Coordinates of C-alpha atoms and ligand atoms in Angstrom, one line a residue:
M263 CA 73.2 -60.1 32.6
S264 CA 69.9 -58.2 32.6
E265 CA 69.6 -54.7 34.0
V266 CA 67.7 -54.3 37.2
V267 CA 65.2 -51.4 37.1
A268 CA 64.0 -49.8 40.4
H269 CA 60.3 -50.1 40.4
Q270 CA 57.8 -47.5 41.5
L271 CA 54.4 -48.2 42.9
L272 CA 51.2 -47.3 41.3
D273 CA 49.7 -46.6 44.7
G274 CA 46.0 -46.9 44.5
R275 CA 45.5 -45.8 48.1
R276 CA 47.4 -42.5 47.7
C277 CA 45.7 -41.9 44.4
S278 CA 42.3 -42.7 45.9
E279 CA 42.9 -40.3 48.8
A280 CA 43.6 -37.5 46.5
L281 CA 40.5 -38.2 44.3
R282 CA 38.3 -38.9 47.3
A283 CA 39.2 -35.5 48.8
R284 CA 37.9 -33.9 45.6
I285 CA 34.8 -36.1 45.6
A286 CA 34.0 -35.1 49.2
E287 CA 34.2 -31.4 48.2
E288 CA 31.8 -32.0 45.3
A289 CA 29.5 -34.0 47.6
S290 CA 29.1 -31.1 49.9
A291 CA 28.5 -28.8 47.0
V292 CA 25.8 -31.1 45.7
K293 CA 24.2 -31.2 49.2
A294 CA 24.2 -27.4 49.4
R295 CA 22.6 -27.2 46.0
R296 CA 20.0 -29.9 46.2
G297 CA 19.4 -30.3 49.9
R298 CA 20.7 -33.9 49.9
P299 CA 24.0 -35.5 49.2
P300 CA 24.7 -38.1 46.4
H301 CA 23.0 -41.4 47.3
L302 CA 24.2 -44.9 46.2
A303 CA 22.4 -48.1 47.0
A304 CA 24.0 -51.6 46.8
V305 CA 22.0 -54.7 46.5
L306 CA 23.5 -57.9 48.0
V307 CA 21.8 -61.2 47.3
G308 CA 22.8 -64.1 49.6
Q309 CA 25.6 -64.6 52.1
D310 CA 28.8 -64.9 50.0
G311 CA 31.5 -63.7 52.3
A312 CA 33.7 -62.0 49.7
S313 CA 30.7 -60.2 48.1
R314 CA 29.6 -58.9 51.5
T315 CA 33.1 -57.6 52.2
Y316 CA 33.2 -55.8 48.9
V317 CA 29.8 -54.3 49.3
E318 CA 30.5 -53.2 52.9
S319 CA 33.7 -51.4 51.7
K320 CA 31.7 -49.6 49.0
V321 CA 29.1 -48.5 51.6
K322 CA 31.9 -47.3 54.0
A323 CA 33.6 -45.4 51.2
C324 CA 30.3 -43.6 50.5
E325 CA 30.1 -42.5 54.1
E326 CA 33.7 -41.3 54.2
V327 CA 33.1 -38.9 51.3
G328 CA 29.8 -37.7 52.7
F329 CA 27.5 -39.6 50.4
R330 CA 24.3 -41.3 51.6
S331 CA 24.4 -45.1 51.1
T332 CA 21.8 -47.8 51.5
L333 CA 22.7 -51.5 51.7
I334 CA 19.8 -53.8 50.6
T335 CA 20.4 -57.4 51.7
L336 CA 18.1 -60.0 50.0
P337 CA 17.9 -63.7 50.7
E338 CA 19.7 -66.2 48.6
T339 CA 16.3 -67.8 47.8
I340 CA 14.8 -64.6 46.3
T341 CA 13.2 -65.3 42.9
E342 CA 14.4 -63.7 39.7
D343 CA 11.0 -61.9 39.4
D344 CA 11.2 -60.5 42.9
L345 CA 14.7 -59.2 42.3
L346 CA 13.7 -57.7 39.0
H347 CA 10.8 -56.0 40.8
R348 CA 13.2 -54.5 43.4
V349 CA 15.4 -53.2 40.5
K350 CA 12.4 -51.5 39.0
Q351 CA 11.6 -49.9 42.3
L352 CA 15.1 -48.6 42.6
N353 CA 15.0 -47.2 39.0
K354 CA 12.0 -45.1 40.1
D355 CA 13.3 -44.0 43.4
K356 CA 13.9 -40.3 43.1
E357 CA 15.9 -40.2 46.4
L358 CA 18.6 -42.4 44.7
D359 CA 21.2 -41.3 42.2
G360 CA 22.7 -44.7 41.4
F361 CA 22.7 -48.4 42.5
I362 CA 24.6 -51.6 41.9
V363 CA 23.6 -55.2 42.2
Q364 CA 26.7 -57.1 43.4
L365 CA 27.8 -60.0 41.3
P366 CA 27.9 -63.0 41.2
L367 CA 24.2 -63.7 41.7
P368 CA 22.8 -67.1 42.7
A369 CA 22.7 -69.7 39.9
H370 CA 18.9 -69.5 39.6
I371 CA 19.0 -65.9 38.6
D372 CA 20.0 -64.6 35.2
A373 CA 22.5 -61.9 35.9
D374 CA 22.2 -60.5 32.3
K375 CA 18.5 -60.0 32.7
V376 CA 19.0 -58.2 36.0
T377 CA 21.7 -55.9 34.5
L378 CA 19.4 -55.1 31.5
A379 CA 16.6 -54.1 33.9
I380 CA 18.8 -51.4 35.6
D381 CA 18.1 -47.9 34.3
P382 CA 21.3 -47.0 32.3
D383 CA 21.2 -43.5 34.0
K384 CA 21.5 -45.2 37.4
D385 CA 23.9 -47.9 36.3
V386 CA 27.0 -46.7 38.2
D387 CA 28.7 -50.0 37.7
G388 CA 28.6 -49.3 33.9
F389 CA 27.5 -52.9 33.2
H390 CA 24.4 -52.1 31.2
P391 CA 24.8 -52.8 27.4
E392 CA 23.9 -49.2 26.7
N393 CA 26.8 -47.9 28.8
L394 CA 29.1 -50.5 27.4
G395 CA 28.0 -49.4 23.9
R396 CA 28.6 -45.8 24.8
M397 CA 32.1 -46.7 26.0
V398 CA 32.9 -48.5 22.6
L399 CA 31.7 -45.3 20.8
S400 CA 33.6 -43.0 23.1
Q401 CA 30.3 -41.3 24.1
P402 CA 29.6 -40.0 27.6
G403 CA 28.2 -42.7 30.0
F404 CA 29.3 -44.7 33.0
L405 CA 32.5 -46.7 32.6
P406 CA 32.9 -50.0 34.5
A407 CA 34.5 -49.3 37.8
T408 CA 37.6 -51.4 37.6
P409 CA 38.8 -50.5 34.1
S410 CA 38.0 -46.9 34.9
G411 CA 39.9 -47.0 38.1
I412 CA 43.0 -48.4 36.2
V413 CA 42.7 -45.5 33.7
E414 CA 42.6 -43.0 36.6
L415 CA 45.6 -44.7 38.2
L416 CA 47.7 -44.4 35.0
R417 CA 46.6 -40.8 34.6
H418 CA 47.5 -39.9 38.2
Y419 CA 51.0 -41.2 37.7
H420 CA 51.3 -39.5 34.2
I421 CA 52.1 -42.9 32.6
E422 CA 52.8 -42.4 28.9
T423 CA 50.6 -44.9 27.0
A424 CA 50.4 -43.7 23.3
G425 CA 52.0 -46.1 20.9
R426 CA 52.8 -48.6 23.6
H427 CA 51.9 -52.3 23.4
C428 CA 49.4 -53.1 26.1
V429 CA 48.7 -56.8 26.8
V430 CA 45.5 -57.5 28.8
I431 CA 45.2 -61.0 30.2
G432 CA 41.6 -62.1 30.8
R433 CA 38.5 -61.2 28.7
S434 CA 35.8 -60.9 31.3
H435 CA 32.9 -58.5 30.6
I436 CA 33.6 -56.4 33.6
V437 CA 37.4 -56.1 33.4
G438 CA 39.5 -57.5 30.5
T439 CA 37.2 -56.7 27.6
P440 CA 36.4 -53.1 28.6
M441 CA 40.0 -52.6 29.6
S442 CA 41.2 -53.6 26.1
I443 CA 38.8 -51.1 24.6
L444 CA 39.8 -48.2 26.9
M445 CA 43.5 -48.7 26.2
S446 CA 43.0 -48.7 22.5
R447 CA 40.8 -45.5 22.4
N448 CA 42.0 -42.3 20.8
A449 CA 42.4 -40.6 24.2
Y450 CA 44.7 -40.4 27.2
P451 CA 45.3 -42.9 28.7
G452 CA 44.9 -44.9 25.6
N453 CA 46.2 -45.0 22.0
C454 CA 47.9 -48.3 22.8
T455 CA 48.3 -51.2 20.5
V456 CA 46.3 -53.8 22.4
T457 CA 46.5 -57.6 22.6
L458 CA 43.7 -59.3 24.5
A459 CA 45.0 -62.7 25.8
H460 CA 42.8 -65.4 27.3
S461 CA 42.5 -69.0 28.2
R462 CA 42.9 -70.1 24.5
T463 CA 45.9 -68.0 23.8
K464 CA 48.9 -70.0 22.6
D465 CA 52.4 -69.3 24.1
L466 CA 51.1 -66.6 26.5
A467 CA 54.6 -65.9 27.9
A468 CA 55.9 -65.0 24.4
I469 CA 53.1 -62.4 24.1
T470 CA 53.3 -61.0 27.7
R471 CA 57.1 -60.5 27.2
Q472 CA 56.3 -58.0 24.4
A473 CA 54.1 -55.9 26.7
D474 CA 55.1 -52.4 27.6
I475 CA 52.0 -52.3 29.8
L476 CA 50.7 -55.6 31.2
I477 CA 47.2 -55.7 32.8
V478 CA 46.4 -59.0 34.5
A479 CA 42.8 -60.0 35.2
I480 CA 42.9 -63.7 35.0
G481 CA 41.8 -64.6 38.5
R482 CA 44.6 -67.0 39.4
P483 CA 46.9 -66.4 42.3
E484 CA 50.5 -65.4 41.4
F485 CA 50.0 -66.6 37.8
V486 CA 52.3 -64.1 36.2
T487 CA 56.0 -64.9 37.0
A488 CA 59.2 -63.0 36.3
D489 CA 60.0 -64.8 33.1
M490 CA 56.7 -63.5 31.6
V491 CA 57.6 -59.8 32.0
K492 CA 59.9 -57.5 30.0
E493 CA 62.4 -55.4 31.8
G494 CA 61.0 -51.9 32.5
A495 CA 57.3 -53.0 31.9
I496 CA 54.4 -51.4 33.7
V497 CA 52.3 -54.0 35.4
V498 CA 48.8 -53.6 36.7
D499 CA 47.5 -56.5 38.8
V500 CA 43.7 -56.8 39.1
G501 CA 43.5 -60.1 41.0
I502 CA 42.9 -60.5 44.7
H503 CA 43.0 -63.8 46.5
R504 CA 43.2 -65.0 50.1
I505 CA 45.9 -67.7 50.4
P506 CA 46.5 -69.6 53.6
D507 CA 49.5 -68.3 55.6
A508 CA 50.2 -69.8 59.0
T509 CA 52.7 -67.0 59.9
R510 CA 49.8 -64.4 59.9
K511 CA 47.5 -63.9 62.8
S512 CA 44.6 -64.0 60.4
G513 CA 45.8 -67.3 58.9
F514 CA 45.8 -65.9 55.4
R515 CA 47.5 -63.2 53.2
L516 CA 46.3 -61.4 50.1
V517 CA 48.0 -61.9 46.8
G518 CA 47.2 -60.8 43.3
D519 CA 47.4 -62.5 39.9
V520 CA 51.1 -61.5 39.7
D521 CA 53.9 -62.9 41.8
F522 CA 54.8 -59.5 43.2
E523 CA 58.2 -60.3 44.8
A524 CA 59.6 -61.9 41.7
V525 CA 58.0 -59.5 39.1
A526 CA 58.4 -56.1 40.8
P527 CA 62.2 -55.9 40.3
R528 CA 61.7 -56.1 36.6
C529 CA 59.1 -53.3 36.4
S530 CA 59.3 -49.6 36.0
W531 CA 55.9 -49.3 37.7
I532 CA 53.7 -51.9 39.3
A533 CA 50.3 -51.8 41.1
P534 CA 50.5 -53.9 44.3
V535 CA 47.9 -56.1 45.8
P536 CA 46.4 -55.0 48.1
G537 CA 46.6 -51.2 47.7
G538 CA 46.6 -50.9 43.9
V539 CA 43.5 -51.5 41.8
G540 CA 41.1 -52.4 44.7
P541 CA 40.8 -48.9 46.2
M542 CA 40.6 -47.4 42.7
T543 CA 37.6 -49.5 41.8
I544 CA 35.7 -48.1 44.7
T545 CA 36.8 -44.6 43.9
S546 CA 35.5 -45.0 40.4
L547 CA 32.2 -46.1 41.7
L548 CA 32.1 -42.9 43.8
L549 CA 33.0 -40.8 40.7
N550 CA 30.2 -42.5 38.8
T551 CA 27.7 -41.8 41.5
L552 CA 28.7 -38.2 41.5
K553 CA 28.2 -38.1 37.8
A554 CA 24.8 -39.7 38.2
C555 CA 23.6 -36.7 40.1
Ligands
GUN130 N1 31.6 -58.4 41.5 C1 32.9 -58.2 41.4 N2 33.2 -56.9 41.0 C2 32.0 -56.3 40.9 C3 31.7 -54.9 40.6 O1 32.5 -54.1 40.3 N3 30.4 -54.7 40.7 C4 29.4 -55.6 41.0 N4 28.1 -55.2 41.0 N5 29.7 -56.8 41.3 C5 31.0 -57.2 41.3

């Protein structure tokens, strides 16, 4: 019979509260020094409901720590040239420390072109190739918010990472790929032996069962099941999905990429959804904005 390990939560809300209290102090110091607080702008193109919700929570988080924030809403029909023009204006705006362009963008706009147009010194999302290159070389720069939030969460809970096998599922440019690089860096948290698994990986469960640290960013609801996880593993769930639930007043509930109920009893630590990685992503964006000024 397998041993049951009592799991502990990697609580992104509590960790964020602690970090945001420090960010708020820094923000008032910046304001005293420069006469204005840190200022973040977010560009939202179109009417996608999920993107709007994310952007609004970023703006709200800014206000809560005493930052200034500006939400720029642009129509779905905006041309690529007009959007690039707006980005150039924001690059030049001296009242602005950093900005983000929420993804995904409408299909007629080349997101890579837009990302490339952002001044790397204002790229608080850390998506510009220059910032990604700096990350690879362990040079100072902006780290992408979600991977950086996960790193902060592991640090907050003093999770030992050196020498451990970290399996990352999902190779997106904004989560899986940078995460695999950060976990293999010669730093803390880091120094892991990393496996980056993706849609073409064969016998995924055999690989995930070897993971001491399993980071799941595959974008499929409750994809990771108990049989895929080793006893005592540390599991970080990056996914967030609304699934219909008639027992809820809202008619839906939020789940991650991990079947939490089944997997949690096997873990030493697990980041829940909601309340794990999500709040940390926003906290990292605030940290990057502070760094930008
Ligand atoms: N879409 C999903 N996550 C993100 C993010 O962190 N930043 C931006 N700009 N768009 C996103």
